[in-house]
């Protein structure tokens, strides 16, 4: 006799090692395909889009997506698909660069706050707190005003203004990694402090940040579009996605594709990055 | 003590950053008053320089400013001729209402969504976290306009020009809440699923408790801890998040005020807002600590 | 019954049958992973997702349990079946007062009035011998000792006087004295007419309570019968080996596990002097104080002195919180003592700077209770061991890799383990890797802090055998810490009994176990269940 | 979305009601020298004169005026019995005080208009003001019709704080500022005692509606949506792309081409490359400005070829506007001739290793809206074809206002408009900028006594036709020397729900006027 007993989540299950047998993860494969496309677009945009991204064709202005113009055209008849493809490099630069700056700054500050001697640590801690309490929008506004508009400014502005949040996270991670059993075990083996720091503490503290980093990529581009919204975007005719997103804003009722498609692309990038990041993090966490 | 340092630091940073802004402040003040953007002759600028002491050494200006702060005087806006206190006081209420409602909504959305999807088998979980990621990366302008067009223009449930009216708060708050819910959802989900795996969940089940009861009475509390941290952060980040929403829904608020003050190089207003946000941040942190110990009394001692 | 995953079904437990009548206790024993908990959960209808349960009959009183819906199961659980879970220490919600957990059981089964519930919860706590029940009811699990927590859990399980109590490892990880209290509680319940299903890998615990015993192995019942018969005259070889694997005074010098003795590959020069050689580790008047959470200063270790000689095993025994681990950490110079000093191989150890100590560290190794947390989760076994081999050993890469294989062989692990991550290994294998790591530096002393407490008897037996073999072979000295008197008795030459940071008794193992001088030691020994 | 319900032509007027009007930008004060301030203050401050559609100044607070023989003294006669809403009379003394107040910094734009001409104002008697000028200024009265010249209560200005005067100016207008919820709206209530309507108004007596809820809605999409949802009865600044749609849905649309300087681009004539007239010409020849503006402006934004003044300005020269048309060959010829013969890898012209680079900062988000930015990008792209490398630099507001990119060393071309009721703006924009007497409003930094004297002669010419001819010559001079070129005209647009009637755009600056507005059933 077979009876179906109530099916409840099994609690041993998820922690049991047998669980993690390799399976084909379609989401990961999709993510990798997209990542490859993004990379290609960034390195050799001409391969994916042969049209000149700035070429205007007034007769073709504001065409909705079609076979000739996959993503439609903008008010000057520029092909949105080409613009997006050619804007990939700058967008990724902003996304990855800003996330990179944010996390690097966070790592440096966070590690000092967690590892340095009392006085230094508390000074750095205060700096992080102040930076955190400082409205990040204002920080970005001021930086763009001081540095002048360019993709690099965006990278710096977005990166610096999001760094304090991550710095706190890093500090927490390092503090907990520092107290981990394997650190004591390494000490008991007679390893030096720097070796322990380099081999155990930092790598383990950084591990959970992989997912954070990948998430930060998408967020940075959205942040950059916020700066464009405030008139602090990259210089035209750049087709950085945040700028595209913002440029299409006014015509959202009549030409929704002009803002929807860039937004969608940013979302896909965010999803791609997060999927890959989660996967990397999981494989780091669980071993192979 | 720490709070004082944070306030002083934020105020000083704001002051210095303003000083580092390129361009001449007096020119900005005059240009904004005329709606022109051009250079100005010293004669034109003299009255303004005089009125605001812009020719004093930076250190003197700084000391004046800090002295004012200590006396609780944030100065007077160059553009509106009003004490910064009044100006902020007037705008703060609406921003606070917006953020608090937004945070509240975010919590509700996040709890419902995570409770529905966390720990439910691979498909549902994947969907759950994909939605988290997507919502967390939604450009606020997009989201705001979509909500406005759908709920405001098509369904007419809520006003398009929200203003500060009561039912005008819903759409702006949702615009803030949805990405925040996604953001919080990502970290809550992990914690939530971890808690679902805990033995005490099984013992509750063994007591005869149903799944929903377990999720809401036991697991949620464990899962919420990261969301509390993020909430503290969100309260502090109020200004940044609110500005776009305030523009779309034509709400008054501190975000808009800040952006225009930066544009106008209205130093007293900018620094005033920074100090205020720092205060908010300090308060938010205190609240977060309090909520932590409410949720997890173990944290009180450590 | 079995589990289905990814389309393939794995059968976990097969052909288990028993009948339990009121007022009796049936025990299920077997090594880890043999399916005891799965069986227990199945009885309460909570086998888990993807589980397929086939039963010819499964009934409780006159209710057919195979025919229950999710909703009707909820009426049975807690009311007719009380379940005391394995991992008792984490089976109460850490964020809620324990009183609320007990009330919850009442609330779920129709007790509407809050104040009545509250009163009943306090009564229940009192009935399981919790002192100051009103106060305790308001405290959270974290504020209670392990024993109290276990009792609170029992109170919540028996709140509605269920006909059947399922107790899955109710005493694991508890001190002997607390264990005795818990067992007597279950005995009371039994006396009141409840039927008890007791699950344990500890035969001595089972011996106290069970009327009938099922011995499980790999999902099958290998032996089933009355308690006295199964324990006294086991018929099945497996049961016999389980009985044999229990360490105690009787087993001293005997092998616990049936495996052949493996003679490990040599890399440590066999010391010339034998047992009772010169002192290798000396502690003099160690004192360590901590600031407790309420701000007061508490003394964790109070004037502890001992001497560990070459080739001998010094056992430290005592209840949880008695300062054993702190002593060990001070001995390892990982913790700084407030007073007193430690000498390693006759020279100052605790008093010198860390940089002077560092080259010496390889001479004293350590194995922890929880090896998993002592391994960097990112590293596989090979990397962990390579990292432990001293860089100045003058070995080439190839030689170092060979050394890893040798070390694994020394702890009786196959070379294939190198590629694997500790998380993916069994508890016994992990503990062996921890020992291999300790051996990698060719130490003369190994400090073992609860190194076998987390293992089940048969695996524990293997590890203990290994330790004995290594000592025989290389004349290692062990500072062996455990709260398990049996293990201490089995292994130690001399014993240190600690209580509240103080050494209450110190001397030759045989003598202490035979004729304990201190009342505390006597109490410990009295509480010790025996087969 | 379908059409709005249009009441029948003979629908009854309902008295009272509140007009919800969604405006774009919120000023820092309700009175001042920014056009946004003029728009709102026009609702509650009366001017001395009002401008008709034909550009004629007609009585408002002033009943009449005379000018002395030498053109240096204007004598204004005020209406009798008009009171400010604080109860004080609108008398000669108050008006004279207002003049001094503007010049002393009370309204910097008014001060610019009066600067160089105004000497003093005096109350001759209760209702007679004499204004003394240092030079003849025939268009003086017309200029006074701009919102910058709203008359405020002297008592209020003298006795109240800056803050109060900023927040609630006291005038004698059809409405009174009731409250200002910053960031949200200004509530204007009807002045029931109103007696001083302008002569060109459509009715007399107090306004029909009781209130105007003047809201600030920065986002164009939101404004249009508010109009469609019926929440707003009227909105300002319709995005060009929405124009046809709203028109089709039967909303009443108003369009006003602002006179004055159009949205034009001027060349920095003090440095390379545009110190060379031929290069300036080459740049203009490179552009097909009309199709750029027609495409991006959706046929709503008018193309403007004239670099001096807009087509709505009296004295406009069509000849100057037509001076240049796209002529790529000519552009290339001029460039080759100037020695910019080589091209780099991207197709930009070079000369002696230097790229033909044109720095073009624009004030993103403040003065230049999204359409403007698109038009500039189109200019950039077209100029690329003939080898100009135009570097568009979006300038953040803080730098914009600080004038960072406005000095002679900071740009090659710059864009901007300046509203004005007449071609007198030419003087402000083209008065030579010299070392000793810099004129930063002269964004070409062009120093030509010839041009100056043309404009000055025009300014002082009292005969309208002769004056227009002189202004025309000045515009042609600008075109001939390619000092600046026009792109498009600045518009002031309104969209009005058809159940609200009688809204009109005043003719000095195109702001909405609600005095005559009323709802119908
Ligand atoms: N939900 C599940 N899905 C798949 N396999 C499971 C599940 N729960 C348990 N198992 C497997 O069933 C086997 C028996 O597990 P069980 O927990 O009953 O062992 P046990 O005898 O209680 O061991 P221990 O003494 O360690 O508690 C183990 O191999 C375990 O991995
Ligand atoms: N780092 C520390 N800070 C504060 N108190 C500590 C610390 N480490 C240990 N203690 C306290 O010192 C006492 C002795 O702890 P120790 O870990 O040595 O006990 P133990 O005998 O090893 O117990 P167990 O059997 O539970 O491992 C305990 O009361 C413990 O709470
Ligand atoms: Mg078990
Ligand atoms: Mg211990």
Short mmCIF file of C-alpha atoms in Angstrom, two decimals, chain B residues 21-24 27-28 30-41 79-83 86 90-91 141 145 148-149 152-153 156 158-165 247-253 256 260 262-265, chain D residues 20 22 26 28-29 32-35 37 108-109 162-163 166-167 180-184 215-219 221-222 225-226 228-232 261 363 367 397-404 406-408 417-418 438 440-441:
data_model
loop_
_atom_site.label_atom_id
_atom_site.label_comp_id
_atom_site.label_asym_id
_atom_site.label_seq_id
_atom_site.Cartn_x
_atom_site.Cartn_y
_atom_site.Cartn_z
CA UNK B 21 32.54 73.23 -5.98
CA UNK B 22 33.85 74.93 -9.07
CA UNK B 23 32.53 78.34 -9.88
CA UNK B 24 31.79 81.35 -7.84
CA UNK B 27 27.72 84.47 -9.35
CA UNK B 28 25.48 81.48 -8.82
CA UNK B 30 22.92 86.28 -8.83
CA UNK B 31 22.42 84.11 -11.90
CA UNK B 32 19.71 82.08 -10.28
CA UNK B 33 17.93 85.23 -9.31
CA UNK B 34 17.90 86.33 -12.95
CA UNK B 35 17.59 83.01 -14.69
CA UNK B 36 20.75 83.67 -16.69
CA UNK B 37 23.97 81.72 -16.82
CA UNK B 38 26.88 83.99 -17.41
CA UNK B 39 29.88 85.51 -15.77
CA UNK B 40 29.41 88.61 -13.69
CA UNK B 41 31.41 91.70 -13.05
CA UNK B 79 17.58 82.03 -2.56
CA UNK B 80 14.51 81.96 -0.41
CA UNK B 81 15.67 84.42 2.24
CA UNK B 82 14.30 82.07 4.84
CA UNK B 83 15.93 80.41 7.80
CA UNK B 86 11.93 76.65 8.46
CA UNK B 90 8.45 72.40 5.98
CA UNK B 91 9.85 69.87 3.53
CA UNK B 141 11.65 56.62 -12.95
CA UNK B 145 5.73 56.43 -14.42
CA UNK B 148 1.27 56.59 -12.45
CA UNK B 149 -0.01 55.68 -15.88
CA UNK B 152 -3.44 57.11 -11.92
CA UNK B 153 -4.42 57.56 -15.53
CA UNK B 156 -7.95 56.47 -11.76
CA UNK B 158 -4.99 57.45 -7.21
CA UNK B 159 -4.24 61.01 -8.22
CA UNK B 160 -1.62 61.65 -10.86
CA UNK B 161 -0.39 64.77 -9.16
CA UNK B 162 -0.10 63.27 -5.74
CA UNK B 163 0.92 66.37 -3.93
CA UNK B 164 0.85 66.00 -0.20
CA UNK B 165 -2.69 64.68 -0.03
CA UNK B 247 9.69 64.92 -9.14
CA UNK B 248 7.39 62.46 -10.82
CA UNK B 249 4.57 62.81 -8.35
CA UNK B 250 5.17 66.50 -7.82
CA UNK B 251 5.46 66.10 -4.09
CA UNK B 252 7.23 68.57 -1.91
CA UNK B 253 10.21 67.16 -0.13
CA UNK B 256 13.95 68.10 -4.45
CA UNK B 260 17.88 72.56 -6.34
CA UNK B 262 23.06 72.12 -4.84
CA UNK B 263 22.29 73.56 -8.24
CA UNK B 264 21.94 77.01 -6.77
CA UNK B 265 24.99 76.59 -4.55
CA UNK D 20 -5.87 73.58 -11.10
CA UNK D 22 0.18 72.54 -13.47
CA UNK D 26 9.02 76.43 -9.09
CA UNK D 28 12.65 80.45 -5.28
CA UNK D 29 10.60 83.59 -4.75
CA UNK D 32 11.99 88.29 -9.34
CA UNK D 33 14.00 88.39 -12.50
CA UNK D 34 13.51 84.84 -13.71
CA UNK D 35 10.80 84.27 -16.27
CA UNK D 37 8.81 84.33 -11.43
CA UNK D 108 17.78 92.03 -11.42
CA UNK D 109 16.25 91.53 -14.85
CA UNK D 162 12.83 89.75 2.56
CA UNK D 163 11.31 86.41 3.39
CA UNK D 166 9.63 86.65 -1.36
CA UNK D 167 6.83 84.43 -0.24
CA UNK D 180 2.70 78.71 -0.82
CA UNK D 181 3.31 75.09 -0.03
CA UNK D 182 6.81 74.87 -1.26
CA UNK D 183 7.50 72.02 -3.55
CA UNK D 184 3.83 71.62 -4.19
CA UNK D 215 0.92 73.52 -8.90
CA UNK D 216 4.50 72.68 -9.66
CA UNK D 217 4.78 69.51 -11.68
CA UNK D 218 8.28 69.18 -13.03
CA UNK D 219 7.73 66.14 -15.14
CA UNK D 221 4.62 63.16 -18.68
CA UNK D 222 3.01 63.75 -15.32
CA UNK D 225 -1.30 62.74 -17.60
CA UNK D 226 -2.80 65.12 -15.09
CA UNK D 228 -5.81 63.78 -19.36
CA UNK D 229 -7.03 62.47 -16.05
CA UNK D 230 -8.88 65.71 -15.48
CA UNK D 231 -6.90 66.53 -12.38
CA UNK D 232 -5.41 69.58 -13.98
CA UNK D 261 16.58 86.18 -28.49
CA UNK D 363 23.08 73.73 -19.43
CA UNK D 367 17.94 76.08 -19.58
CA UNK D 397 23.12 73.18 -12.70
CA UNK D 398 25.53 74.24 -9.99
CA UNK D 399 28.13 75.06 -12.59
CA UNK D 400 25.61 76.55 -14.92
CA UNK D 401 24.53 79.08 -12.35
CA UNK D 402 28.04 79.68 -11.20
CA UNK D 403 28.81 80.72 -14.76
CA UNK D 404 31.58 78.17 -15.04
CA UNK D 406 30.44 81.14 -19.70
CA UNK D 407 33.80 82.88 -19.85
CA UNK D 408 35.68 83.50 -23.10
CA UNK D 417 17.63 82.31 -25.26
CA UNK D 418 16.49 85.55 -23.65
CA UNK D 438 32.92 93.23 -19.96
CA UNK D 440 29.09 88.57 -20.38
CA UNK D 441 25.64 88.59 -21.90
#
